[in-house]
Each structure stands twice: as structure tokens, then as C-alpha cells.
mmCIF file of C-alpha atoms and ligand atoms in Angstrom:
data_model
loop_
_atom_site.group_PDB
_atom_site.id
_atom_site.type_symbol
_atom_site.label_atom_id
_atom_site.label_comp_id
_atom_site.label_asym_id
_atom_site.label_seq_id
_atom_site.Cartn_x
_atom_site.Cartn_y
_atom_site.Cartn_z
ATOM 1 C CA UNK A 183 0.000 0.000 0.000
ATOM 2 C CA UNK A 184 1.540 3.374 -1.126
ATOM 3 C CA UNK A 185 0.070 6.630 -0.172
ATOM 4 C CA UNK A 186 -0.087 8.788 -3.501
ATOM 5 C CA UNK A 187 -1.773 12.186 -1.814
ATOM 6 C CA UNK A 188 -4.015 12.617 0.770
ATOM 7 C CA UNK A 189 -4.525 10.892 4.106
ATOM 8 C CA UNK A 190 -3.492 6.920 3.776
ATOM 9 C CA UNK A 191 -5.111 4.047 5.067
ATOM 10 C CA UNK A 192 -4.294 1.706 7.466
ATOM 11 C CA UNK A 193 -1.690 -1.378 6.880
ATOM 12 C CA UNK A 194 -3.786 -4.333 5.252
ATOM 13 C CA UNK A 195 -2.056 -7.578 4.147
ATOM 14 C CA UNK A 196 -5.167 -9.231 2.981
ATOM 15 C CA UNK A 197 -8.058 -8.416 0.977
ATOM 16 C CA UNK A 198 -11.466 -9.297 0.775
ATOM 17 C CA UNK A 199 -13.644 -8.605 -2.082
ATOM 18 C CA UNK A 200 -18.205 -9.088 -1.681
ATOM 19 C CA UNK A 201 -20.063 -8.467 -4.727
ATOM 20 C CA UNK A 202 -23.758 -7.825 -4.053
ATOM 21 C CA UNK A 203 -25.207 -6.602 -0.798
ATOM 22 C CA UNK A 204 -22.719 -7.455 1.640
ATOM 23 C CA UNK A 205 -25.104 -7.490 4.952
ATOM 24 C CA UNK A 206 -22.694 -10.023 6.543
ATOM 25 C CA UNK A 207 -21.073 -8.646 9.674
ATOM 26 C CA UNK A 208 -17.339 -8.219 9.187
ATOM 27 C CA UNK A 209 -14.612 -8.316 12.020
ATOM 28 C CA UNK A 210 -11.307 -8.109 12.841
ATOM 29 C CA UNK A 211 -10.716 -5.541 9.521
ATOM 30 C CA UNK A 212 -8.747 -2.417 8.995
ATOM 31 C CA UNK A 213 -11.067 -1.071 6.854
ATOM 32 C CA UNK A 214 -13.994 -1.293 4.571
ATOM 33 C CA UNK A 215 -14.488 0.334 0.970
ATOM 34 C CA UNK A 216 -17.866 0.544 -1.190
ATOM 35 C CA UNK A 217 -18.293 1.575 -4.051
ATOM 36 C CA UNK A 218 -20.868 0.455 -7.230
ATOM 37 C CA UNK A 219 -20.809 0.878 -10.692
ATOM 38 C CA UNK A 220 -22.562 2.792 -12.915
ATOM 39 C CA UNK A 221 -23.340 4.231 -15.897
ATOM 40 C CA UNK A 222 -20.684 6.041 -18.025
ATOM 41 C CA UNK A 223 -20.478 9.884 -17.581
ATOM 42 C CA UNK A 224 -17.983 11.132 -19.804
ATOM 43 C CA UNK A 225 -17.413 8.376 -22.685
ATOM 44 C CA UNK A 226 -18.518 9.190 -26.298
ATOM 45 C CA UNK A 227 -19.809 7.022 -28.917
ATOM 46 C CA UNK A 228 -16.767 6.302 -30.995
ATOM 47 C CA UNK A 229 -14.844 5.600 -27.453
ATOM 48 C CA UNK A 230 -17.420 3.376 -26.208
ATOM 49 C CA UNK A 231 -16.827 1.688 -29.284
ATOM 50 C CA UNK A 232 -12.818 1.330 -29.258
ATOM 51 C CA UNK A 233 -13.502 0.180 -25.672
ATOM 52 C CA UNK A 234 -15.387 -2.200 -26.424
ATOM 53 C CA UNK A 235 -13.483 -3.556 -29.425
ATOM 54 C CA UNK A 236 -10.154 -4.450 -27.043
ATOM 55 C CA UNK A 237 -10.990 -4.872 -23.288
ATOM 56 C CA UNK A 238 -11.141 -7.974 -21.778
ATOM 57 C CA UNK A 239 -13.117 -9.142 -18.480
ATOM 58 C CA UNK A 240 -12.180 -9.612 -15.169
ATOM 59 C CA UNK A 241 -10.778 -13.042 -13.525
ATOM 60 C CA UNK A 242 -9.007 -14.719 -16.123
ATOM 61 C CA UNK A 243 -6.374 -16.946 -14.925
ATOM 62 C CA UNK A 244 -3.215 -15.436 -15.667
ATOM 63 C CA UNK A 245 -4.125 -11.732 -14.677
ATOM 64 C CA UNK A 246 -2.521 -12.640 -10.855
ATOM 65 C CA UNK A 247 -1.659 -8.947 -10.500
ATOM 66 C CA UNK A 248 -4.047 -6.748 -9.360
ATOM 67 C CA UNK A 249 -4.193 -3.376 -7.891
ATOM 68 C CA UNK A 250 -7.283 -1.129 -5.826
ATOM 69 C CA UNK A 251 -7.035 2.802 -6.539
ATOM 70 C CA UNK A 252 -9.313 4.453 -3.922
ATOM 71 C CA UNK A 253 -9.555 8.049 -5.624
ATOM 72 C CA UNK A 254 -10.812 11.320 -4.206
ATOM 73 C CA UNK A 255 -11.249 14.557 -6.325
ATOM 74 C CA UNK A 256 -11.906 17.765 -5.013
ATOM 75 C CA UNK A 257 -14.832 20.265 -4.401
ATOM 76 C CA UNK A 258 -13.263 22.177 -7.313
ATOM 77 C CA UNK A 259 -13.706 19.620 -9.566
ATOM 78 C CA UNK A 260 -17.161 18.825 -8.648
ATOM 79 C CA UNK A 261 -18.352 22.224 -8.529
ATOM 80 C CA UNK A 262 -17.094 22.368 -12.681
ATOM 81 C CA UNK A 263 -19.941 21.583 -15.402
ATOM 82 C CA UNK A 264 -20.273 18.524 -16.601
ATOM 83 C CA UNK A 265 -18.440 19.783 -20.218
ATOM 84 C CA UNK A 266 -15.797 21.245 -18.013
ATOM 85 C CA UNK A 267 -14.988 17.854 -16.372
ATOM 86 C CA UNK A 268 -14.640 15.922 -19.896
ATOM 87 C CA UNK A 269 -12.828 18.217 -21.504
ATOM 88 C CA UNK A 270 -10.128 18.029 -19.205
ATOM 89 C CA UNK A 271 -10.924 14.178 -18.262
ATOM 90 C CA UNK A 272 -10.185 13.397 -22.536
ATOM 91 C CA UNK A 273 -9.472 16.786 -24.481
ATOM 92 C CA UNK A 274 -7.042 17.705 -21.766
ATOM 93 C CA UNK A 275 -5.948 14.056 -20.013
ATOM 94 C CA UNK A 276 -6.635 12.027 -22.880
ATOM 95 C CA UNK A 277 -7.718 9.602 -20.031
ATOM 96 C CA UNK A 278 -9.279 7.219 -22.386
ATOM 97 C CA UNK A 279 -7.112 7.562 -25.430
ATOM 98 C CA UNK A 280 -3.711 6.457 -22.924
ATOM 99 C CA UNK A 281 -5.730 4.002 -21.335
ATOM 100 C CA UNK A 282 -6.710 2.364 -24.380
ATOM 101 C CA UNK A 283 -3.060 2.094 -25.237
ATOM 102 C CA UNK A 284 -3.128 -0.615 -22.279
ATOM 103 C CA UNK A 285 -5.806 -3.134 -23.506
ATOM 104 C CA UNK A 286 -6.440 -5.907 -23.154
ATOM 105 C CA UNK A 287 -3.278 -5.944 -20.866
ATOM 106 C CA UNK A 288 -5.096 -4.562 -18.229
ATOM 107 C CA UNK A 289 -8.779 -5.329 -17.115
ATOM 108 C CA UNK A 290 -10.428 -2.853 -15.589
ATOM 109 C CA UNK A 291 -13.832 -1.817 -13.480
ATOM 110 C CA UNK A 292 -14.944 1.313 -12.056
ATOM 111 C CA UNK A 293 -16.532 1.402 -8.760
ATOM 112 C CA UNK A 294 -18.293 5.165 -7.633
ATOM 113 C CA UNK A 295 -18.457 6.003 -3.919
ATOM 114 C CA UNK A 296 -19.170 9.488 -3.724
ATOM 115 C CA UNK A 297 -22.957 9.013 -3.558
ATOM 116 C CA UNK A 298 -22.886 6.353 -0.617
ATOM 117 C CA UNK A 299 -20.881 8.882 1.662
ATOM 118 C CA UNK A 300 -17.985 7.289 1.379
ATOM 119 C CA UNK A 301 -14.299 8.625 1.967
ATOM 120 C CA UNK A 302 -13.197 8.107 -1.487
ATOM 121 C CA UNK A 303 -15.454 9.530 -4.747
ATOM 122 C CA UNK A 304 -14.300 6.117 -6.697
ATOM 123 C CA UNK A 305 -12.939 2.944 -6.344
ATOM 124 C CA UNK A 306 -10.522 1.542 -9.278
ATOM 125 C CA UNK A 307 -10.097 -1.792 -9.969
ATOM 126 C CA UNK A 308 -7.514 -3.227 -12.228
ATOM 127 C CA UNK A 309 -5.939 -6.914 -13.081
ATOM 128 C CA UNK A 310 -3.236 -8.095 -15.559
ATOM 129 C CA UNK A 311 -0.512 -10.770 -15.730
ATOM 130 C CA UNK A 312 2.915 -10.359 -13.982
ATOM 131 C CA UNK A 313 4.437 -10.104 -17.602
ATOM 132 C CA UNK A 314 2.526 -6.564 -17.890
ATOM 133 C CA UNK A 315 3.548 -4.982 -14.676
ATOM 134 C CA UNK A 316 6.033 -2.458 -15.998
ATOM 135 C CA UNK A 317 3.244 -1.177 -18.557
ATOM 136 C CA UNK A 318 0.751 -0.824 -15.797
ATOM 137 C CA UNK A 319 3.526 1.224 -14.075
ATOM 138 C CA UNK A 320 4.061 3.086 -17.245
ATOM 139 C CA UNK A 321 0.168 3.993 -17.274
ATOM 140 C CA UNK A 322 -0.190 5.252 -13.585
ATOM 141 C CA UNK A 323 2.758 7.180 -14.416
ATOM 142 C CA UNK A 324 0.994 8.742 -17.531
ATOM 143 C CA UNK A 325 -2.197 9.406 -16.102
ATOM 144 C CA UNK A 326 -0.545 10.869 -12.706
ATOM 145 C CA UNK A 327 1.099 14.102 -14.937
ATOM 146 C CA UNK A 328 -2.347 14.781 -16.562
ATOM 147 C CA UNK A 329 -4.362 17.902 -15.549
ATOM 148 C CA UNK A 330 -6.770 15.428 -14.664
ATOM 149 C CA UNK A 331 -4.704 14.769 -11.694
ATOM 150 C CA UNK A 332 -4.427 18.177 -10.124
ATOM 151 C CA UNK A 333 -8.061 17.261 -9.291
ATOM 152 C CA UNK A 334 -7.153 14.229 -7.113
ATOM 153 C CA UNK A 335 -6.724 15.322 -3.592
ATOM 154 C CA UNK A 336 -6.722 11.700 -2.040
ATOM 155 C CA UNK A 337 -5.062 8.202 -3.734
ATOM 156 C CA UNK A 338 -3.827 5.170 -2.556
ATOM 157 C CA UNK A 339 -2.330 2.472 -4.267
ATOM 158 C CA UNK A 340 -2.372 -0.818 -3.499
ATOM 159 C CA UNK A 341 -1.380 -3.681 -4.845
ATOM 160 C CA UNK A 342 -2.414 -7.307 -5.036
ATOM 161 C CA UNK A 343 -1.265 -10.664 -6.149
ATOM 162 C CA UNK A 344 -3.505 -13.822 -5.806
ATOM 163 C CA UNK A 345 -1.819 -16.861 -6.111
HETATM 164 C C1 HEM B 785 -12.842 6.877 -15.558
HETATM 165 C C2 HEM B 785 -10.870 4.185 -19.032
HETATM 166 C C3 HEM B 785 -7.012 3.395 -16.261
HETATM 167 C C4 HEM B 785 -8.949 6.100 -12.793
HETATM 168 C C5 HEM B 785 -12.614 6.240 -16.746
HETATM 169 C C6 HEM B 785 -13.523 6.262 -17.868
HETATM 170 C C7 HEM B 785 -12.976 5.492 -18.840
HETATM 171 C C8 HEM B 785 -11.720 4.996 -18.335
HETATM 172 C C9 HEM B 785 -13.580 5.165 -20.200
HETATM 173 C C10 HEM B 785 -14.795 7.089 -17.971
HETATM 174 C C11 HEM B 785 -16.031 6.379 -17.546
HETATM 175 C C12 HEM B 785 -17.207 7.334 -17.753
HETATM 176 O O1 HEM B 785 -17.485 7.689 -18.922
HETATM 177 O O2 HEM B 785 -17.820 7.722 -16.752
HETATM 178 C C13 HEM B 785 -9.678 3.704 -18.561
HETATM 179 C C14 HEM B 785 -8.863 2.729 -19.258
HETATM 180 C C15 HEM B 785 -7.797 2.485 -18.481
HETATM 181 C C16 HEM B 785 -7.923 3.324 -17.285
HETATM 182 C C17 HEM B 785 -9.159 2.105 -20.611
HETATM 183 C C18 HEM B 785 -6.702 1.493 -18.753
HETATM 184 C C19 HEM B 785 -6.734 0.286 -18.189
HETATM 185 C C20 HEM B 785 -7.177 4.098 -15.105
HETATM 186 C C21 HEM B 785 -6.235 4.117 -14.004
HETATM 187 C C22 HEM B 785 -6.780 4.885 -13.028
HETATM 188 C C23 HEM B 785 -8.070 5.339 -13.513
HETATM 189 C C24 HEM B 785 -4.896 3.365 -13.974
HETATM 190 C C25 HEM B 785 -6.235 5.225 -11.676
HETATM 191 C C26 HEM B 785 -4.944 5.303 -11.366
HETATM 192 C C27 HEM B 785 -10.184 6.500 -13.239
HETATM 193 C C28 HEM B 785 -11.094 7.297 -12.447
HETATM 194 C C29 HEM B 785 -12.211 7.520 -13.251
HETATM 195 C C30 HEM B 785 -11.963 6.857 -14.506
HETATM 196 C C31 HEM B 785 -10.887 7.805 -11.034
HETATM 197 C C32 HEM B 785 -13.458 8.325 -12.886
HETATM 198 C C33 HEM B 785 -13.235 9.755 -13.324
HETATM 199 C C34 HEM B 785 -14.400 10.647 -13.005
HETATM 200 O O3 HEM B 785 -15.558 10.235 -13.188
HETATM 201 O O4 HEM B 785 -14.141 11.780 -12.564
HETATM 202 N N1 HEM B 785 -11.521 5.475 -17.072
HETATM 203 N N2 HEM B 785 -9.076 4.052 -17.388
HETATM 204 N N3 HEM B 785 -8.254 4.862 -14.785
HETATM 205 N N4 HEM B 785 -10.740 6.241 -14.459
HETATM 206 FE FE1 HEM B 785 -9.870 5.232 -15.939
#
């Protein structure tokens, strides 16, 4: 777990992941993070469409790698319009065009928090094979410099490796 900006979390060796309702009672954790997804808010027809052409689902065997992004942004960037937010999310970012440079090495799934009251605005989700590590490096790396990123006032990385 690396602390990109922002308050971290506490130290976690293990994680846990419940899709659906989880109504189960959990104990002995550090923390919990929800999140659900959604419906796009920023992708365009012809994006959807590259999207769609080269990523791949989650879970398959050899994508052991995986890493959780909990992401804040701040009150600045949700007080912009809606056509203020995607044109620096792509115009500016080019969010989807780098990430699309990435498929299908990396799978991918948003989460959004910010509606449930929860201390991050979105949880990212993100699996690939050991082979692809260094590009998913790369990517972070890309995305971190974009103006996109002057946004995020709370990120933490962690990583994951099932075996
Ligand atoms: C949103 C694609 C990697 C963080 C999005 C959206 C797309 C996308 C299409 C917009 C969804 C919408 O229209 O609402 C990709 C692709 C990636 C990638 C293809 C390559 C695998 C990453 C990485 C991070 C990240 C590595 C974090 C380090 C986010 C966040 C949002 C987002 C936080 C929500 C932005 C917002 O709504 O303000 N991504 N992404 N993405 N992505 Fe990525």
C-alpha cells in the first residue's frame, strides 16, 4: 500500500472482495471500501466503441496482478460543469485515449463512492498478468502528470497478487 496524496489508510495484508449486498457482519478488519458501478459519464460514442473492441473481463487466470485505486477529487472539480470535467478528463488528459493504449493488458472496473458517503469519490479496480507490470507502471505514471490529476486530492495504491 503506497500513499499517492491525501490521508493513507491503514496497513492491510489481505483483501477481501463481496459483490452484491454485503449485509454479513465483518470483524477483525482495517477497513472497509464501497463503491458500485454505474453508468458512463464522460465516454462518447466512438470511445465506447474502441472500448469495447479491445478490453477484456475480469478473472481470467493469468491476470494474478491486481491493484485497488481508492480516488478522491476535489470540491473544485465537482463544482465544474459537466463539459468542463470531460474536456479536461479526454481533451485535456486524454484519459481514455492512454488508457486504451493498455488493452487488453489490463482489465479494468470502475466502482463510484461518492454518492454512498464514502471517503473516497471512486474505487478503481484493475488486473493483468505479472508479464505486464512495468506497462501498468508506465500507465499510472501517464495518467498521474495529466491535468486530470491536479483534481485528485486523495489516492492510494495498493497492490495485489492472488496466487
Ligand atoms: C474513468 C478508461 C485506467 C482512474 C474512466 C472512464 C474510462 C476509463 C472510459 C470514464 C467512464 C465514464 O465515462 O464515466 C480507462 C482505461 C484504463 C484506465 C481504458 C486502462 C486500463 C485508469 C487508471 C486509473 C483510472 C490506472 C487510476 C490510477 C479513473 C477514475 C475515473 C476513470 C478515477 C473516474 C473519473 C471521473 O468520473 O471523474 N476510465 N481508465 N483509470 N478512471 Fe480510468
Amino acid at each position: 500500500m503506497r500513499t499517492v496524496i491525501g490521508s493513507g489508510l491503514p496497513e492491510a495484508s489481505r483483501l477481501i472482495i463481496s459483490e452484491g449486498r454485503s449485509d454479513e457482519p465483518l470483524t477483525d478488519h482495517a477497513w472497509i471500501l464501497k463503491g458500485v458501478t454505474s453508468n458512463t459519464r464522460y465516454t462518447e460514442r466512438p470511445e465506447v466503441e474502441a472500448l469495447a473492441s479491445k478490453q477484456v473481463g475480469l478473472a481470467r487466470p493469468d491476470a494474478t496482478c491486481a491493484a485497488l485505486i481508492p480516488i478522491r477529487k476535489t470540491a473544485a472539480w465537482w463544482d465544474l460543469a459537466q463539459n468542463e470535467r470531460r474536456a479536461i478528463f479526454e481533451e485535456q488528459s486524454h484519459h481514455i485515449k492512454i488508457g486504451l493504449d493498455y488493452l487488453p493488458a489490463v482489465a479494468r472496473r470502475l466502482h463510484h463512492s461518492r454518492e454512498l458517503a464514502e471517503p473516497f469519490d471512486f474505487l478503481t479496480w484493475f488486473e493483468f498478468a505479472p508479464q505486464h507490470a512495468n506497462e501498468f507502471e508506465d500507465m499510472v505514471d501517464r495518467l498521474r502528470q495529466t491535468p486530470e490529476w491536479r483534481y485528485v486530492d486523495r489516492e492510494i495504491d495498493i497492490r495485489l497478487s492472488r496466487h
